[in-house]
Amino acid sequence: MNTNWERSRRSWLARNRLALISAAAIAAYAIFVEWVWGWPVLLRQWAEIGVGPVLSALALLVATYFIRCYRIHDYFPGETRGRFLSLFRVTQVHNLLNIMLPFRAGETSFPLLMRSEFGVPLVRGTAALFVMRLLDLHALLTVAAVGLVAGRGQGAIGWVLWLIAFLSPLAFFLMKEKALTVMRRFAPAKAGPHLDEVAAGLPIGIPAFLRAWAMTMLNWAVKVVVLAWVLAIMGVAPLAASFGGALGGELSSVLPVHAPAGVGTYAAAIVAGAVSFGASADQATLETLGRASVNAHLMVIVSAVAGTMLSLLLRPTA
């Protein structure tokens, strides 16, 4: 009798492990926000912005999580076919852990979750994550470079250099077969299976790569525009400074130097980005930037929690 009960309990835990992890992460975030800032303070600050803009911004930020999920779904079509909602939950748990843990330690959850939920080998999942993170970083840097080239009046030479940088991922992808061939030639024989998994973690062909690249650019374009809009509403000026602040904050979120939940690092990066793109450095402006950067950061955190809660509500039918 006890044996059957134990088996039933283990089976229930196995079926619902991702939901339990999601619920625990949401609870941890709610406690964290209350401890660091306080929910009443957060809601009072957002009330000053306006319910409409806040809800619109949160909805658009949550929409970017579906774009990210589709990118991974397209990356692993065989393993995730017919299980988009399960994959959405995986991506949301990964996102929450990534924000919560310092120094990008949450990244390790992605290959582990992909293996446990979809049977994707660890090496393959890690290789895919590495490619996607390189595309993320490239997207943010190239968008930031647009402002730098346009602002400094570099002319044709500056734009040619920008175009080369923009197209560089495609050039590197076209060289992947030669790189893998060289690696197989010099690597030990026992490393062969691992290299095969690395190759499997790369896009299958140019169309798959272009889709992943396009989804990456779309995801970051939406997120940066939304955050720039929020910063502008909260008094960050000129508009270029709002975009610079949004880019700075998001760049800090993909780089290894990342505090737990981005506390301090995200807001500081917004201020630095805004000043770099034209915001004044006087005391009054810096105070406005400080308040706006904290509010924008809180909006990103709440959108991550909202996305995870949505993933719990959208339960897979099978």
Short mmCIF file of C-alpha atoms in Angstrom, two decimals:
data_model
loop_
_atom_site.label_atom_id
_atom_site.label_comp_id
_atom_site.label_asym_id
_atom_site.label_seq_id
_atom_site.Cartn_x
_atom_site.Cartn_y
_atom_site.Cartn_z
CA MET A 1 0.00 0.00 0.00
CA ASN A 2 2.72 2.43 1.02
CA THR A 3 4.72 1.40 -2.03
CA ASN A 4 1.81 2.26 -4.34
CA TRP A 5 1.34 5.59 -2.56
CA GLU A 6 5.05 6.41 -2.91
CA ARG A 7 4.96 5.54 -6.59
CA SER A 8 1.86 7.67 -7.09
CA ARG A 9 3.48 10.60 -5.29
CA ARG A 10 6.68 10.31 -7.34
CA SER A 11 4.62 10.10 -10.52
CA TRP A 12 2.68 13.24 -9.56
CA LEU A 13 5.89 15.11 -8.75
CA ALA A 14 7.42 14.04 -12.07
CA ARG A 15 4.37 15.23 -14.01
CA ASN A 16 4.14 18.55 -12.20
CA ARG A 17 7.79 19.33 -11.47
CA LEU A 18 7.93 22.27 -13.86
CA ALA A 19 4.73 23.78 -12.45
CA LEU A 20 6.11 23.43 -8.92
CA ILE A 21 9.40 25.08 -9.92
CA SER A 22 7.45 27.89 -11.60
CA ALA A 23 5.25 28.44 -8.54
CA ALA A 24 8.29 28.46 -6.24
CA ALA A 25 10.07 30.98 -8.47
CA ILE A 26 7.02 33.26 -8.57
CA ALA A 27 6.70 33.14 -4.78
CA ALA A 28 10.41 33.90 -4.38
CA TYR A 29 10.10 36.89 -6.69
CA ALA A 30 7.04 38.25 -4.88
CA ILE A 31 8.90 38.04 -1.56
CA PHE A 32 12.03 39.56 -3.12
CA VAL A 33 10.16 42.57 -4.54
CA GLU A 34 8.44 43.17 -1.19
CA TRP A 35 11.74 42.91 0.67
CA VAL A 36 13.77 45.21 -1.61
CA TRP A 37 11.21 47.78 -2.76
CA GLY A 38 7.78 46.98 -1.32
CA TRP A 39 4.71 46.29 -3.45
CA PRO A 40 2.81 49.38 -2.18
CA VAL A 41 5.70 51.63 -3.25
CA LEU A 42 5.86 49.92 -6.65
CA LEU A 43 2.12 50.24 -7.27
CA ARG A 44 2.12 53.88 -6.14
CA GLN A 45 4.92 54.73 -8.57
CA TRP A 46 3.15 52.96 -11.41
CA ALA A 47 -0.10 54.77 -10.61
CA GLU A 48 1.75 58.02 -11.33
CA ILE A 49 2.66 56.69 -14.79
CA GLY A 50 -0.90 55.59 -15.54
CA VAL A 51 -2.67 52.24 -15.63
CA GLY A 52 -2.98 52.20 -19.42
CA PRO A 53 0.71 52.67 -20.24
CA VAL A 54 1.80 50.21 -17.53
CA LEU A 55 -0.57 47.46 -18.68
CA SER A 56 0.32 48.08 -22.33
CA ALA A 57 4.03 47.88 -21.58
CA LEU A 58 3.61 44.70 -19.54
CA ALA A 59 1.52 43.10 -22.30
CA LEU A 60 4.14 43.91 -24.94
CA LEU A 61 6.99 42.66 -22.74
CA VAL A 62 5.12 39.39 -22.15
CA ALA A 63 4.59 39.15 -25.93
CA THR A 64 8.37 39.10 -26.39
CA TYR A 65 8.47 35.88 -24.33
CA PHE A 66 6.27 34.20 -26.94
CA ILE A 67 8.69 35.38 -29.64
CA ARG A 68 11.59 33.84 -27.69
CA CYS A 69 9.63 30.64 -27.24
CA TYR A 70 8.88 30.43 -30.96
CA ARG A 71 12.57 30.89 -31.71
CA ILE A 72 13.42 27.84 -29.59
CA HIS A 73 10.44 25.92 -30.97
CA ASP A 74 11.74 26.53 -34.49
CA TYR A 75 15.25 25.59 -33.34
CA PHE A 76 14.11 22.18 -32.04
CA PRO A 77 11.13 21.35 -34.29
CA GLY A 78 11.30 17.59 -33.85
CA GLU A 79 11.53 17.60 -30.07
CA THR A 80 8.98 20.37 -29.42
CA ARG A 81 6.39 19.67 -32.12
CA GLY A 82 2.90 19.88 -30.63
CA ARG A 83 4.25 20.98 -27.23
CA PHE A 84 4.51 24.74 -27.57
CA LEU A 85 2.85 25.45 -24.21
CA SER A 86 5.20 23.06 -22.42
CA LEU A 87 8.12 24.80 -24.10
CA PHE A 88 6.71 28.19 -23.11
CA ARG A 89 6.75 27.09 -19.48
CA VAL A 90 10.35 25.90 -19.82
CA THR A 91 11.43 29.22 -21.33
CA GLN A 92 9.68 31.17 -18.57
CA VAL A 93 11.30 29.17 -15.78
CA HIS A 94 14.66 29.64 -17.49
CA ASN A 95 14.02 33.38 -17.80
CA LEU A 96 13.08 33.75 -14.13
CA LEU A 97 16.11 31.82 -12.94
CA ASN A 98 18.31 33.83 -15.27
CA ILE A 99 17.10 37.10 -13.80
CA MET A 100 17.21 35.88 -10.21
CA LEU A 101 20.64 34.25 -10.10
CA PRO A 102 23.89 36.28 -10.31
CA PHE A 103 26.50 36.12 -13.08
CA ARG A 104 24.10 34.43 -15.53
CA ALA A 105 24.11 31.24 -13.43
CA GLY A 106 20.50 30.68 -14.43
CA GLU A 107 21.64 29.86 -17.97
CA THR A 108 22.56 26.37 -16.78
CA SER A 109 18.87 25.64 -16.30
CA PHE A 110 18.11 25.77 -20.03
CA PRO A 111 19.98 22.64 -21.19
CA LEU A 112 18.88 20.81 -18.03
CA LEU A 113 15.21 21.66 -18.58
CA MET A 114 15.39 20.86 -22.29
CA ARG A 115 16.86 17.46 -21.45
CA SER A 116 14.31 16.64 -18.75
CA GLU A 117 11.26 17.87 -20.69
CA PHE A 118 12.16 17.15 -24.32
CA GLY A 119 15.07 14.71 -24.25
CA VAL A 120 17.54 17.17 -25.84
CA PRO A 121 21.13 16.10 -24.99
CA LEU A 122 23.00 18.49 -22.70
CA VAL A 123 25.76 19.31 -25.18
CA ARG A 124 23.26 20.03 -27.93
CA GLY A 125 21.13 22.24 -25.68
CA THR A 126 24.20 24.11 -24.47
CA ALA A 127 25.45 24.68 -28.03
CA ALA A 128 22.04 26.00 -29.08
CA LEU A 129 21.91 28.33 -26.07
CA PHE A 130 25.40 29.63 -26.86
CA VAL A 131 24.39 30.47 -30.45
CA MET A 132 21.20 32.19 -29.31
CA ARG A 133 23.04 34.26 -26.72
CA LEU A 134 25.60 35.35 -29.33
CA LEU A 135 22.72 36.42 -31.57
CA ASP A 136 21.15 38.30 -28.64
CA LEU A 137 24.37 40.16 -27.93
CA HIS A 138 24.91 40.90 -31.62
CA ALA A 139 21.37 42.30 -31.96
CA LEU A 140 21.80 44.69 -29.04
CA LEU A 141 25.28 45.82 -30.09
CA THR A 142 24.28 46.48 -33.70
CA VAL A 143 21.23 48.49 -32.61
CA ALA A 144 23.44 50.49 -30.23
CA ALA A 145 25.93 51.03 -33.05
CA VAL A 146 23.21 52.67 -35.16
CA GLY A 147 22.97 55.46 -32.60
CA LEU A 148 26.72 55.83 -32.38
CA VAL A 149 27.26 55.98 -36.14
CA ALA A 150 24.34 58.37 -36.69
CA GLY A 151 25.23 60.56 -33.72
CA ARG A 152 28.88 61.02 -34.60
CA GLY A 153 28.32 61.68 -38.29
CA GLN A 154 30.72 59.01 -39.51
CA GLY A 155 29.26 59.12 -43.02
CA ALA A 156 29.55 56.31 -45.54
CA ILE A 157 32.56 54.65 -43.90
CA GLY A 158 30.74 54.33 -40.59
CA TRP A 159 27.66 52.79 -42.21
CA VAL A 160 29.75 50.36 -44.27
CA LEU A 161 31.49 49.19 -41.10
CA TRP A 162 28.10 48.87 -39.40
CA LEU A 163 26.75 46.79 -42.29
CA ILE A 164 29.75 44.46 -42.10
CA ALA A 165 29.19 44.03 -38.37
CA PHE A 166 25.48 43.47 -38.94
CA LEU A 167 26.09 40.70 -41.50
CA SER A 168 28.91 39.05 -39.52
CA PRO A 169 26.70 36.31 -37.94
CA LEU A 170 25.78 35.04 -41.39
CA ALA A 171 29.44 35.00 -42.42
CA PHE A 172 30.40 33.01 -39.31
CA PHE A 173 27.52 30.60 -39.87
CA LEU A 174 28.65 29.93 -43.44
CA MET A 175 32.07 28.95 -42.06
CA LYS A 176 30.68 26.50 -39.48
CA GLU A 177 31.32 23.35 -41.55
CA LYS A 178 34.97 24.23 -42.10
CA ALA A 179 35.38 25.04 -38.41
CA LEU A 180 33.80 21.74 -37.35
CA THR A 181 35.96 19.84 -39.83
CA VAL A 182 39.12 21.38 -38.35
CA MET A 183 37.92 20.64 -34.81
CA ARG A 184 37.21 17.00 -35.66
CA ARG A 185 40.63 16.66 -37.25
CA PHE A 186 42.53 17.81 -34.17
CA ALA A 187 40.19 16.72 -31.38
CA PRO A 188 40.65 13.36 -29.59
CA ALA A 189 38.56 10.49 -30.92
CA LYS A 190 36.42 10.37 -27.78
CA ALA A 191 35.41 14.00 -28.40
CA GLY A 192 33.75 13.03 -31.69
CA PRO A 193 30.27 12.34 -30.24
CA HIS A 194 30.35 15.65 -28.36
CA LEU A 195 31.25 17.53 -31.53
CA ASP A 196 28.36 15.80 -33.27
CA GLU A 197 26.03 17.12 -30.57
CA VAL A 198 27.54 20.60 -30.91
CA ALA A 199 26.86 20.45 -34.66
CA ALA A 200 23.30 19.30 -33.95
CA GLY A 201 22.87 22.32 -31.68
CA LEU A 202 23.55 24.68 -34.59
CA PRO A 203 20.84 25.70 -37.08
CA ILE A 204 20.36 23.02 -39.75
CA GLY A 205 20.77 25.35 -42.72
CA ILE A 206 20.67 28.94 -43.87
CA PRO A 207 16.82 29.21 -43.75
CA ALA A 208 16.78 27.98 -40.13
CA PHE A 209 19.58 30.36 -39.21
CA LEU A 210 17.84 33.32 -40.87
CA ARG A 211 14.61 32.52 -38.99
CA ALA A 212 16.47 32.39 -35.66
CA TRP A 213 18.24 35.64 -36.53
CA ALA A 214 14.98 37.35 -37.55
CA MET A 215 13.20 36.25 -34.36
CA THR A 216 16.14 37.55 -32.32
CA MET A 217 16.04 40.97 -33.98
CA LEU A 218 12.24 41.16 -33.62
CA ASN A 219 12.36 40.18 -29.94
CA TRP A 220 14.94 42.79 -28.99
CA ALA A 221 13.43 45.48 -31.21
CA VAL A 222 10.07 45.16 -29.44
CA LYS A 223 11.63 45.03 -25.98
CA VAL A 224 13.96 48.00 -26.50
CA VAL A 225 11.21 50.13 -28.07
CA VAL A 226 8.82 49.35 -25.20
CA LEU A 227 11.40 50.14 -22.52
CA ALA A 228 12.44 53.33 -24.34
CA TRP A 229 8.78 54.38 -24.45
CA VAL A 230 8.40 53.70 -20.71
CA LEU A 231 11.53 55.69 -19.92
CA ALA A 232 10.32 58.59 -22.08
CA ILE A 233 6.96 58.61 -20.26
CA MET A 234 8.86 58.85 -16.97
CA GLY A 235 10.71 61.96 -18.10
CA VAL A 236 13.91 60.66 -19.68
CA ALA A 237 14.89 63.01 -22.50
CA PRO A 238 15.81 63.38 -25.30
CA LEU A 239 14.26 60.38 -27.05
CA ALA A 240 17.71 59.11 -28.04
CA ALA A 241 18.59 58.96 -24.33
CA SER A 242 15.52 56.79 -23.70
CA PHE A 243 16.70 54.34 -26.34
CA GLY A 244 20.22 54.48 -24.94
CA GLY A 245 18.92 53.71 -21.47
CA ALA A 246 16.86 50.78 -22.72
CA LEU A 247 19.85 49.40 -24.63
CA GLY A 248 22.13 49.83 -21.63
CA GLY A 249 19.78 47.98 -19.32
CA GLU A 250 19.27 45.08 -21.71
CA LEU A 251 22.99 44.82 -22.47
CA SER A 252 23.63 44.41 -18.75
CA SER A 253 21.10 41.57 -18.70
CA VAL A 254 22.96 39.49 -21.30
CA LEU A 255 26.49 40.11 -20.04
CA PRO A 256 28.10 37.98 -17.28
CA VAL A 257 28.30 40.92 -14.83
CA HIS A 258 24.78 40.59 -13.47
CA ALA A 259 23.70 40.99 -9.83
CA PRO A 260 20.91 38.84 -8.33
CA ALA A 261 17.68 39.97 -10.04
CA GLY A 262 19.79 42.68 -11.69
CA VAL A 263 19.52 44.84 -8.57
CA GLY A 264 21.82 47.81 -9.06
CA THR A 265 23.45 46.64 -12.29
CA TYR A 266 20.36 46.97 -14.51
CA ALA A 267 19.38 50.44 -13.25
CA ALA A 268 22.98 51.67 -13.37
CA ALA A 269 23.29 50.45 -16.96
CA ILE A 270 20.12 52.35 -17.90
CA VAL A 271 21.55 55.56 -16.45
CA ALA A 272 24.90 55.04 -18.18
CA GLY A 273 23.22 54.28 -21.50
CA ALA A 274 20.95 57.31 -21.29
CA VAL A 275 23.85 59.66 -20.49
CA SER A 276 25.89 58.15 -23.34
CA PHE A 277 23.05 58.88 -25.77
CA GLY A 278 22.52 62.51 -24.83
CA ALA A 279 20.90 62.80 -21.40
CA SER A 280 22.24 65.59 -19.21
CA ALA A 281 24.46 64.65 -16.27
CA ASP A 282 23.19 67.38 -13.92
CA GLN A 283 21.79 66.48 -10.50
CA ALA A 284 18.09 66.89 -11.37
CA THR A 285 18.36 64.78 -14.52
CA LEU A 286 20.29 62.06 -12.73
CA GLU A 287 17.58 61.89 -10.05
CA THR A 288 14.93 61.52 -12.76
CA LEU A 289 17.04 58.86 -14.46
CA GLY A 290 17.48 57.02 -11.17
CA ARG A 291 13.73 56.82 -10.50
CA ALA A 292 12.92 55.92 -14.10
CA SER A 293 15.59 53.21 -14.25
CA VAL A 294 14.33 51.51 -11.08
CA ASN A 295 10.73 51.61 -12.34
CA ALA A 296 11.73 50.19 -15.72
CA HIS A 297 13.69 47.43 -14.02
CA LEU A 298 10.71 46.57 -11.82
CA MET A 299 8.52 46.43 -14.91
CA VAL A 300 10.88 43.89 -16.49
CA ILE A 301 10.80 41.78 -13.31
CA VAL A 302 7.01 41.91 -13.03
CA SER A 303 6.63 41.03 -16.72
CA ALA A 304 8.80 37.95 -16.13
CA VAL A 305 6.60 36.92 -13.20
CA ALA A 306 3.46 37.61 -15.25
CA GLY A 307 4.79 35.51 -18.12
CA THR A 308 5.50 32.61 -15.78
CA MET A 309 2.04 32.87 -14.21
CA LEU A 310 0.56 32.85 -17.71
CA SER A 311 2.55 29.70 -18.52
CA LEU A 312 0.93 28.03 -15.49
CA LEU A 313 -2.55 29.05 -16.62
CA LEU A 314 -1.98 27.88 -20.20
CA ARG A 315 -1.68 24.23 -19.23
CA PRO A 316 -0.86 21.80 -22.06
CA THR A 317 -3.79 19.60 -23.02
CA ALA A 318 -1.56 16.51 -23.27
#
